[in-house]
Amino acid sequence: GIQVEQSPPDLILQEGANSTLRCNFSDSVNNLQWFHQNPWGQLINLFYIPSGTKQNGRLSATTVATERYSLLYISSSQTTDSGVYFCAVTTRPNAGKSTFGDGTTLTVKP
Amino acid sequence: DTEVTQTPKHLVMGMTNKKSLKCEQHMGHRAMYWYKQKAKKPPELMFVYSYEKLSINESVPSRFSPECPNSSLLNLHLHALQPEDSALYLCASSQTQTGVPYEQYFGPGTRLTVT
């Protein structure tokens, strides 16, 4: 099956800093999502981005499908950005099955 | 409205109990999912329902029994669970067209403890 690798596994920032999270995948995908899991376990949708670039406030994401990676940018980080960031992909032959990366744990210190 | 609701929020059950987890969405989505998440791990897919029919079972033990009574509801019936089944159980839903899923929306999860 498809392999999804996220980096870095852990990231510690001071409030106000910028960061880039990466998601590499081993096969062509037809769906890619970025999620933020808060300390209570809720998975919050950040981006649905199988290709191209999107922005939402301080967050933006870029997926280069031909090179099999996606990037999540967080600017001017806040303590509320802390949590685990997951990317999840699906491939056309297994359209209903999402495969998650292991996540990046972000800690933003005041 | 992009809300998926799950009940209960927390559940403690013994190994001989029978219990059910419930999930509901009113977004008109026709695909619904159950995931299991252990601590410090990513969610793992268990089941997928598409148009109220089971389309994917990821070799889940029979002590977990899914049910989709209608397009808005998804249940997970639990029986004779083991302590290692303790986890966060997440429900999700999405639009789907010709089997291709679109953006998934997750519920808040049920934290299950098996004693």
XYZ file of N, CA and C in Angstrom:
675
model
N 0.817 -1.201 0.000
C 0.000 0.000 0.000
C 0.853 1.255 0.000
N 0.206 2.402 -0.104
C 0.909 3.666 -0.159
C 1.582 3.968 1.177
N 2.764 4.563 1.105
C 3.487 4.994 2.299
C 3.382 6.512 2.425
N 3.119 6.977 3.628
C 3.002 8.413 3.880
C 3.972 8.773 4.995
N 4.882 9.677 4.715
C 5.894 10.066 5.700
C 5.775 11.556 5.993
N 5.713 11.885 7.275
C 5.647 13.282 7.676
C 6.917 13.669 8.410
N 7.325 14.905 8.185
C 8.509 15.415 8.876
C 8.335 16.894 9.195
N 8.971 17.373 10.294
C 9.657 16.546 11.288
C 8.653 15.846 12.192
N 9.054 14.850 12.950
C 8.108 14.205 13.877
C 7.703 15.107 15.033
N 8.621 15.934 15.474
C 8.355 16.856 16.572
C 8.943 18.214 16.227
N 8.254 19.259 16.684
C 8.686 20.622 16.397
C 8.304 21.493 17.582
N 9.293 22.218 18.098
C 9.046 23.138 19.212
C 9.379 24.545 18.734
N 8.443 25.463 18.904
C 8.609 26.830 18.429
C 8.287 27.825 19.538
N 8.856 29.007 19.398
C 8.409 30.129 20.217
C 7.229 30.790 19.509
N 6.331 31.319 20.303
C 5.188 32.034 19.743
C 5.672 33.101 18.772
N 5.001 33.189 17.628
C 5.378 34.175 16.631
C 6.264 33.640 15.527
N 6.838 32.459 15.728
C 7.729 31.879 14.711
C 6.909 31.256 13.583
N 7.594 31.031 12.460
C 6.981 30.372 11.302
C 7.494 28.941 11.210
N 6.717 28.067 10.549
C 7.162 26.673 10.411
C 6.614 26.074 9.120
N 7.303 25.020 8.682
C 6.886 24.265 7.497
C 6.856 22.788 7.842
N 5.723 22.155 7.622
C 5.570 20.721 7.846
C 5.468 20.051 6.471
N 6.048 18.869 6.382
C 6.119 18.192 5.087
C 5.433 16.830 5.134
N 4.813 16.462 4.023
C 4.171 15.153 3.858
C 4.617 14.589 2.521
N 5.329 13.467 2.549
C 5.743 12.770 1.326
C 4.913 11.509 1.171
N 4.545 11.191 -0.058
C 3.772 9.978 -0.300
C 4.356 9.221 -1.482
N 4.172 7.901 -1.433
C 4.941 7.011 -2.325
C 4.239 6.692 -3.647
N 2.996 7.163 -3.816
C 2.250 6.828 -5.030
C 1.349 8.006 -5.390
N 0.760 7.946 -6.568
C -0.171 8.998 -6.993
C -1.396 8.986 -6.087
N -1.871 10.176 -5.766
C -3.039 10.287 -4.887
C -4.138 11.077 -5.593
N -5.375 10.796 -5.201
C -6.478 11.587 -5.735
C -7.129 12.444 -4.653
N -6.606 12.366 -3.444
C -7.184 13.117 -2.340
C -6.088 13.297 -1.295
N -5.940 14.514 -0.799
C -4.989 14.765 0.292
C -5.612 15.787 1.222
N -5.593 15.488 2.494
C -6.113 16.409 3.487
C -5.069 16.635 4.572
N -5.070 17.841 5.138
C -4.310 18.174 6.327
C -5.308 18.382 7.471
N -4.956 17.791 8.634
C -5.779 17.917 9.831
C -4.914 18.413 10.990
N -5.570 19.074 11.933
C -4.976 19.408 13.221
C -5.773 18.659 14.288
N -5.078 17.845 15.080
C -5.761 17.155 16.172
C -5.459 17.899 17.465
N -6.512 18.404 18.083
C -6.306 19.175 19.312
C -6.137 18.246 20.514
N -5.771 18.790 21.677
C -5.506 17.927 22.837
C -6.699 17.078 23.263
N -7.910 17.405 22.840
C -9.088 16.631 23.212
C -9.389 15.536 22.184
N -8.572 15.453 21.150
C -8.719 14.390 20.171
C -9.490 14.755 18.919
N -10.079 15.929 18.882
C -10.858 16.330 17.708
C -9.938 16.585 16.515
N -10.261 15.966 15.390
C -9.542 16.208 14.147
C -10.227 17.345 13.406
N -9.492 18.424 13.227
C -10.042 19.623 12.595
C -9.506 19.720 11.172
N -10.421 19.883 10.225
C -10.003 20.012 8.817
C -9.257 21.324 8.607
N -8.079 21.230 8.018
C -7.338 22.429 7.659
C -7.461 22.690 6.158
N -7.080 21.688 5.378
C -7.114 21.831 3.919
C -7.467 20.504 3.257
N -8.256 20.622 2.198
C -8.472 19.530 1.253
C -7.729 19.961 -0.001
N -6.586 19.310 -0.289
C -5.687 19.897 -1.287
C -4.963 18.808 -2.078
N -5.674 18.107 -2.983
C -5.001 17.090 -3.795
C -3.952 17.665 -4.744
N -4.054 18.963 -5.044
C -3.028 19.625 -5.845
C -3.183 21.131 -5.664
N -2.119 21.877 -5.996
C -2.207 23.328 -5.967
C -1.900 23.924 -4.613
N -2.294 25.191 -4.450
C -2.003 25.963 -3.247
C -3.277 26.589 -2.723
N -3.417 26.555 -1.392
C -4.548 27.200 -0.735
C -4.047 27.964 0.485
N -4.789 28.991 0.847
C -4.444 29.762 2.046
C -5.693 29.999 2.863
N -5.503 29.942 4.202
C -6.589 30.235 5.121
C -5.988 30.944 6.328
N -6.038 32.251 6.304
C -5.476 33.024 7.408
C -3.975 32.852 7.504
N -3.506 32.419 8.703
C -2.060 32.219 8.902
C -1.552 30.906 8.338
N -2.446 30.069 7.865
C -2.055 28.766 7.341
C -2.171 28.750 5.826
N -1.240 28.045 5.212
C -1.340 27.785 3.775
C -0.771 26.404 3.499
N -1.158 25.845 2.358
C -0.700 24.514 1.987
C -0.456 24.460 0.495
N 0.522 23.652 0.130
C 0.849 23.425 -1.274
C 1.034 21.938 -1.482
N 0.413 21.389 -2.516
C 0.633 20.004 -2.902
C 1.170 19.969 -4.322
N 2.330 19.314 -4.489
C 2.910 19.090 -5.812
C 2.727 17.610 -6.103
N 1.604 17.281 -6.734
C 1.220 15.882 -6.913
C 2.238 15.127 -7.765
N 2.798 15.788 -8.772
C 3.744 15.108 -9.671
C 5.020 14.724 -8.945
N 5.364 15.469 -7.863
C 6.564 15.144 -7.096
C 6.232 14.477 -5.770
N 4.960 14.224 -5.544
C 4.502 13.411 -4.418
C 4.857 13.990 -3.060
N 4.535 15.280 -2.880
C 4.693 15.855 -1.554
C 3.713 16.993 -1.368
N 3.484 17.290 -0.100
C 2.652 18.431 0.275
C 3.316 19.139 1.450
N 3.147 20.449 1.502
C 3.721 21.269 2.567
C 2.614 22.066 3.248
N 2.718 22.160 4.570
C 1.806 22.994 5.358
C 2.641 24.084 6.016
N 2.278 25.329 5.751
C 2.982 26.467 6.331
C 2.139 27.088 7.437
N 2.790 27.317 8.571
C 2.125 28.019 9.667
C 2.943 29.275 9.948
N 2.307 30.426 9.827
C 3.023 31.674 10.093
C 2.548 32.277 11.409
N 3.442 33.048 12.028
C 3.117 33.746 13.288
C 2.405 32.814 14.263
N 3.074 31.699 14.594
C 2.426 30.644 15.371
C 1.923 31.157 16.727
N 0.851 30.539 17.197
C 0.240 30.857 18.480
C 0.175 29.586 19.319
N 0.037 29.748 20.634
C 0.020 28.568 21.506
C -1.134 27.636 21.150
N -2.206 28.193 20.635
C -3.362 27.372 20.248
C -3.089 26.522 19.001
N -1.972 26.776 18.336
C -1.591 25.936 17.187
C -0.983 24.606 17.643
N -0.684 24.492 18.922
C -0.086 23.251 19.436
C -1.014 22.065 19.193
N -0.409 20.914 18.997
C -1.179 19.700 18.729
C -0.461 18.859 17.699
N -1.180 17.882 17.161
C -0.601 16.995 16.162
C -1.209 17.309 14.800
N -0.351 17.442 13.806
C -0.784 17.718 12.433
C -0.612 16.449 11.606
N -1.707 16.015 10.996
C -1.694 14.821 10.156
C -1.981 15.190 8.709
N -1.310 14.496 7.786
C -1.802 14.484 6.415
C -2.386 13.097 6.157
N -3.392 13.041 5.310
C -4.063 11.789 4.977
C -4.322 11.775 3.480
N -4.053 10.630 2.846
C -4.187 10.528 1.393
C -5.041 9.332 1.021
N -5.652 9.420 -0.156
C -6.289 8.250 -0.756
C -5.780 8.109 -2.180
N -5.754 6.856 -2.653
C -5.327 6.569 -4.012
C -6.510 6.037 -4.802
N -6.473 6.242 -6.126
C -7.634 5.888 -6.945
C -8.036 4.418 -6.826
N -7.061 3.461 -6.806
C -7.506 2.055 -6.708
C -8.177 1.738 -5.380
N -7.890 2.504 -4.345
C -8.487 2.272 -3.024
C -9.194 3.533 -2.580
N -10.160 3.947 -3.358
C -10.696 5.298 -3.212
C -11.302 5.562 -1.847
N -11.826 4.517 -1.179
C -12.474 4.775 0.097
C -11.528 4.750 1.280
N -10.274 4.383 1.040
C -9.355 4.137 2.149
C -8.366 5.270 2.304
N -8.441 5.967 3.430
C -7.478 7.015 3.733
C -6.319 6.431 4.509
N -5.108 6.807 4.127
C -3.906 6.431 4.861
C -3.308 7.682 5.468
N -3.110 7.646 6.784
C -2.565 8.781 7.517
C -1.058 8.634 7.677
N -0.358 9.769 7.657
C 1.018 9.784 8.110
C 1.058 9.691 9.632
N 2.267 9.554 10.182
C 2.414 9.418 11.629
C 2.252 10.736 12.374
N 2.192 11.840 11.637
C 1.924 13.125 12.258
C 3.168 13.892 12.655
N 3.007 15.201 12.811
C 4.018 16.087 13.386
C 3.423 16.693 14.642
N 4.113 16.502 15.770
C 3.654 17.086 17.030
C 4.282 18.457 17.190
N 3.446 19.484 17.191
C 3.896 20.868 17.298
C 3.617 21.394 18.695
N 4.641 21.964 19.302
C 4.492 22.635 20.595
C 4.903 24.086 20.401
N 3.996 25.010 20.682
C 4.296 26.435 20.590
C 4.363 26.989 22.002
N 5.531 27.523 22.354
C 5.743 28.034 23.710
C 5.505 29.538 23.747
N 4.907 30.015 24.852
C 4.644 31.473 24.947
C 5.930 32.266 25.171
N -23.528 23.516 7.674
C -23.215 22.780 8.893
C -22.284 21.622 8.543
N -21.108 21.596 9.157
C -20.140 20.537 8.866
C -19.905 19.721 10.110
N -20.983 19.348 10.798
C -20.812 18.686 12.080
C -21.151 17.196 12.004
N -20.262 16.427 12.608
C -20.489 15.007 12.847
C -20.532 14.837 14.358
N -21.586 14.215 14.853
C -21.713 14.025 16.300
C -21.515 12.561 16.658
N -20.946 12.328 17.841
C -20.715 10.974 18.322
C -21.155 10.883 19.774
N -21.777 9.769 20.112
C -22.134 9.492 21.501
C -21.821 8.038 21.827
N -21.422 7.759 23.073
C -21.102 8.730 24.129
C -19.714 9.329 23.922
N -19.340 10.305 24.705
C -17.991 10.879 24.643
C -16.978 9.931 25.294
N -17.397 9.310 26.388
C -16.552 8.373 27.107
C -17.352 7.113 27.375
N -16.680 5.967 27.382
C -17.339 4.700 27.674
C -16.349 3.788 28.368
N -16.769 3.245 29.506
C -15.992 2.230 30.203
C -16.830 0.959 30.198
N -16.256 -0.128 29.741
C -17.012 -1.369 29.674
C -16.147 -2.555 30.061
N -16.803 -3.556 30.626
C -16.112 -4.783 30.958
C -16.027 -5.691 29.743
N -15.207 -6.694 29.850
C -14.952 -7.579 28.711
C -16.166 -8.420 28.335
N -17.153 -8.526 29.229
C -18.334 -9.323 28.898
C -19.527 -8.463 28.475
N -19.345 -7.153 28.493
C -20.451 -6.246 28.169
C -20.717 -6.186 26.679
N -21.934 -5.717 26.355
C -22.267 -5.318 24.984
C -22.652 -3.848 25.014
N -22.027 -3.066 24.159
C -22.326 -1.640 24.086
C -22.307 -1.219 22.615
N -22.805 -0.003 22.361
C -22.811 0.534 20.993
C -22.321 1.974 20.991
N -21.567 2.302 19.964
C -21.177 3.684 19.697
C -22.057 4.199 18.558
N -22.408 5.483 18.659
C -23.304 6.059 17.657
C -22.666 7.278 17.013
N -22.980 7.461 15.741
C -22.455 8.570 14.943
C -23.582 9.089 14.061
N -23.657 10.414 13.927
C -24.717 11.009 13.118
C -24.187 12.209 12.355
N -24.624 12.337 11.096
C -24.286 13.528 10.301
C -25.516 13.944 9.496
N -25.640 15.246 9.286
C -26.771 15.781 8.523
C -26.277 16.656 7.387
N -25.170 16.223 6.774
C -24.605 16.979 5.660
C -24.975 16.360 4.320
N -25.780 15.300 4.350
C -26.142 14.643 3.104
C -25.036 13.784 2.529
N -24.024 13.495 3.360
C -22.923 12.660 2.894
C -23.366 11.208 2.742
N -22.829 10.522 1.752
C -23.239 9.136 1.510
C -22.138 8.136 1.834
N -21.009 8.613 2.352
C -19.950 7.714 2.814
C -19.698 8.009 4.287
N -19.596 6.937 5.092
C -19.314 7.089 6.517
C -18.260 6.075 6.925
N -17.458 6.450 7.918
C -16.246 5.712 8.259
C -16.121 5.529 9.774
N -15.542 4.412 10.177
C -15.073 4.233 11.549
C -13.549 4.076 11.535
N -12.906 4.831 12.443
C -11.474 4.733 12.648
C -11.215 4.416 14.119
N -10.069 3.784 14.351
C -9.575 3.527 15.705
C -8.238 4.239 15.847
N -8.056 4.948 16.971
C -6.795 5.647 17.198
C -6.260 5.324 18.584
N -5.063 4.721 18.629
C -4.368 4.483 19.875
C -3.528 5.729 20.182
N -3.147 5.823 21.456
C -2.390 6.992 21.910
C -1.098 7.160 21.104
N -0.841 8.383 20.673
C 0.373 8.764 19.952
C 0.535 8.034 18.621
N -0.582 7.583 18.053
C -0.577 6.939 16.742
C -1.584 7.635 15.837
N -1.459 7.460 14.511
C -2.479 8.033 13.624
C -3.756 7.205 13.634
N -4.852 7.777 13.189
C -6.091 6.989 13.046
C -5.899 5.856 12.039
N -6.509 4.723 12.358
C -6.478 3.570 11.453
C -7.900 3.249 11.010
N -8.072 3.102 9.714
C -9.397 2.813 9.175
C -9.868 1.437 9.621
N -11.151 1.366 10.026
C -11.760 0.081 10.365
C -12.773 -0.327 9.295
N -13.763 0.541 9.067
C -14.871 0.236 8.149
C -15.230 1.469 7.326
N -15.735 1.202 6.105
C -16.306 2.252 5.272
C -17.671 1.797 4.778
N -18.658 2.668 4.918
C -19.966 2.451 4.313
C -20.150 3.469 3.191
N -20.606 2.965 2.041
C -20.906 3.835 0.916
C -22.341 3.543 0.481
N -23.180 4.571 0.488
C -24.606 4.403 0.165
C -25.217 3.283 1.007
N -24.917 3.330 2.307
C -25.456 2.430 3.331
C -25.016 0.980 3.167
N -24.070 0.733 2.309
C -23.544 -0.631 2.157
C -22.095 -0.669 2.611
N -21.721 -1.756 3.286
C -20.342 -1.910 3.736
C -19.456 -2.121 2.523
N -18.503 -1.210 2.319
C -17.630 -1.315 1.153
C -16.202 -1.706 1.530
N -15.778 -1.382 2.734
C -14.432 -1.744 3.177
C -14.500 -2.233 4.621
N -13.905 -3.390 4.873
C -13.684 -3.929 6.222
C -12.209 -4.250 6.278
N -11.481 -3.516 7.100
C -10.033 -3.687 7.167
C -9.657 -4.843 8.094
N -10.265 -6.007 7.825
C -9.943 -7.218 8.608
C -10.106 -6.978 10.109
N -11.200 -6.328 10.457
C -11.466 -6.015 11.866
C -12.068 -7.246 12.549
N -11.643 -7.560 13.779
C -12.227 -8.722 14.497
C -13.733 -8.613 14.617
N -14.391 -9.765 14.653
C -15.855 -9.804 14.638
C -16.477 -9.267 15.919
N -15.678 -9.027 16.950
C -16.235 -8.424 18.169
C -16.636 -6.963 17.930
N -16.224 -6.408 16.793
C -16.682 -5.101 16.340
C -17.656 -5.324 15.184
N -18.885 -4.821 15.325
C -19.896 -5.053 14.300
C -20.509 -3.723 13.879
N -20.239 -3.261 12.654
C -20.800 -1.980 12.225
C -22.218 -2.146 11.692
N -22.939 -1.023 11.712
C -24.289 -1.009 11.173
C -24.588 0.385 10.656
N -25.243 0.460 9.495
C -25.617 1.756 8.930
C -27.125 1.739 8.677
N -27.944 2.128 9.664
C -29.399 2.017 9.532
C -29.980 2.922 8.439
N -29.358 4.087 8.241
C -29.771 4.976 7.154
C -28.606 5.876 6.800
N -28.798 6.765 5.858
C -27.667 7.531 5.328
C -27.092 8.518 6.326
N -27.803 8.788 7.432
C -27.319 9.762 8.410
C -26.691 9.130 9.645
N -26.899 7.846 9.842
C -26.507 7.194 11.090
C -25.520 6.071 10.850
N -24.598 5.937 11.783
C -23.629 4.845 11.745
C -23.425 4.367 13.181
N -23.541 3.072 13.384
C -23.338 2.494 14.710
C -22.151 1.556 14.681
N -21.546 1.366 15.843
C -20.515 0.345 16.008
C -20.865 -0.446 17.259
N -21.260 -1.698 17.051
C -21.659 -2.555 18.156
C -20.428 -3.298 18.673
N -20.303 -3.307 20.011
C -19.112 -3.854 20.663
C -19.519 -5.023 21.549
N -18.782 -6.104 21.474
C -19.105 -7.285 22.282
C -17.844 -8.072 22.580
N -17.669 -8.426 23.845
C -16.531 -9.256 24.260
C -15.201 -8.625 23.867
N -15.069 -7.336 24.166
C -13.836 -6.651 23.815
C -12.695 -7.030 24.754
N -11.487 -6.739 24.330
C -10.273 -6.988 25.079
C -9.703 -5.658 25.568
N -8.902 -5.679 26.629
C -8.299 -4.416 27.106
C -7.517 -3.679 26.015
N -6.917 -4.408 25.075
C -6.140 -3.751 24.014
C -7.027 -3.016 23.003
N -8.347 -3.191 23.116
C -9.273 -2.442 22.256
C -9.538 -1.041 22.792
N -9.024 -0.735 23.972
C -9.166 0.611 24.521
C -8.488 1.597 23.583
N -9.224 2.639 23.187
C -8.716 3.577 22.181
C -9.730 4.693 22.003
N -9.384 5.650 21.157
C -10.315 6.680 20.708
C -10.937 6.188 19.406
N -12.274 6.131 19.354
C -12.962 5.680 18.146
C -13.574 6.906 17.465
N -13.163 7.095 16.233
C -13.559 8.270 15.469
C -14.468 7.880 14.319
N -15.499 8.675 14.139
C -16.408 8.522 13.008
C -16.149 9.677 12.046
N -16.311 9.427 10.762
C -16.151 10.479 9.761
C -17.180 10.280 8.659
N -17.412 11.347 7.899
C -18.295 11.236 6.743
C -17.735 12.075 5.607
N -18.160 11.747 4.384
C -17.734 12.527 3.220
C -18.733 12.345 2.087
N -18.717 13.304 1.169
C -19.392 13.081 -0.096
C -18.604 12.027 -0.852
N -19.251 11.359 -1.776
C -18.557 10.393 -2.600
C -19.235 10.359 -3.955
N -18.448 10.160 -4.979
C -18.980 10.072 -6.326
C -18.193 9.016 -7.080
N -18.880 8.049 -7.586
C -18.255 6.911 -8.286
C -17.111 6.340 -7.465
N -17.316 6.253 -6.171
C -16.335 5.640 -5.293
C -15.201 6.547 -4.871
N -15.109 7.729 -5.424
C -14.028 8.635 -5.039
C -14.504 9.509 -3.889
N -13.844 9.416 -2.736
C -14.291 10.218 -1.595
C -13.786 11.646 -1.701
N -14.565 12.552 -1.169
C -14.140 13.919 -1.077
C -13.750 14.216 0.361
N -13.770 15.466 0.733
C -13.250 15.874 2.033
C -13.965 15.142 3.172
N -13.180 14.552 4.066
C -13.741 13.862 5.223
C -13.885 14.823 6.386
N -14.990 14.677 7.121
C -15.247 15.451 8.334
C -15.366 14.468 9.492
N -14.646 14.759 10.577
C -14.579 13.847 11.706
C -15.433 14.336 12.870
N -15.984 13.366 13.598
C -16.631 13.660 14.859
C -15.607 13.790 15.972
N -16.055 14.140 17.188
C -15.128 14.357 18.306
C -14.583 13.077 18.913
N -15.184 11.930 18.563
C -14.657 10.668 19.043
C -15.304 10.175 20.326
N -15.183 8.870 20.552
C -15.568 8.234 21.810
C -14.320 7.595 22.400
N -13.997 7.995 23.638
C -12.850 7.362 24.334
C -13.354 6.122 25.045
N -12.888 4.981 24.584
C -13.332 3.693 25.107
C -12.255 3.089 25.992
N -12.663 2.663 27.174
C -11.773 1.941 28.079
C -12.406 0.590 28.362
N -11.663 -0.470 28.119
C -12.137 -1.833 28.376
C -11.409 -2.355 29.610
N -12.176 -2.727 30.624
C -11.554 -3.183 31.886
C -11.702 -4.694 32.057
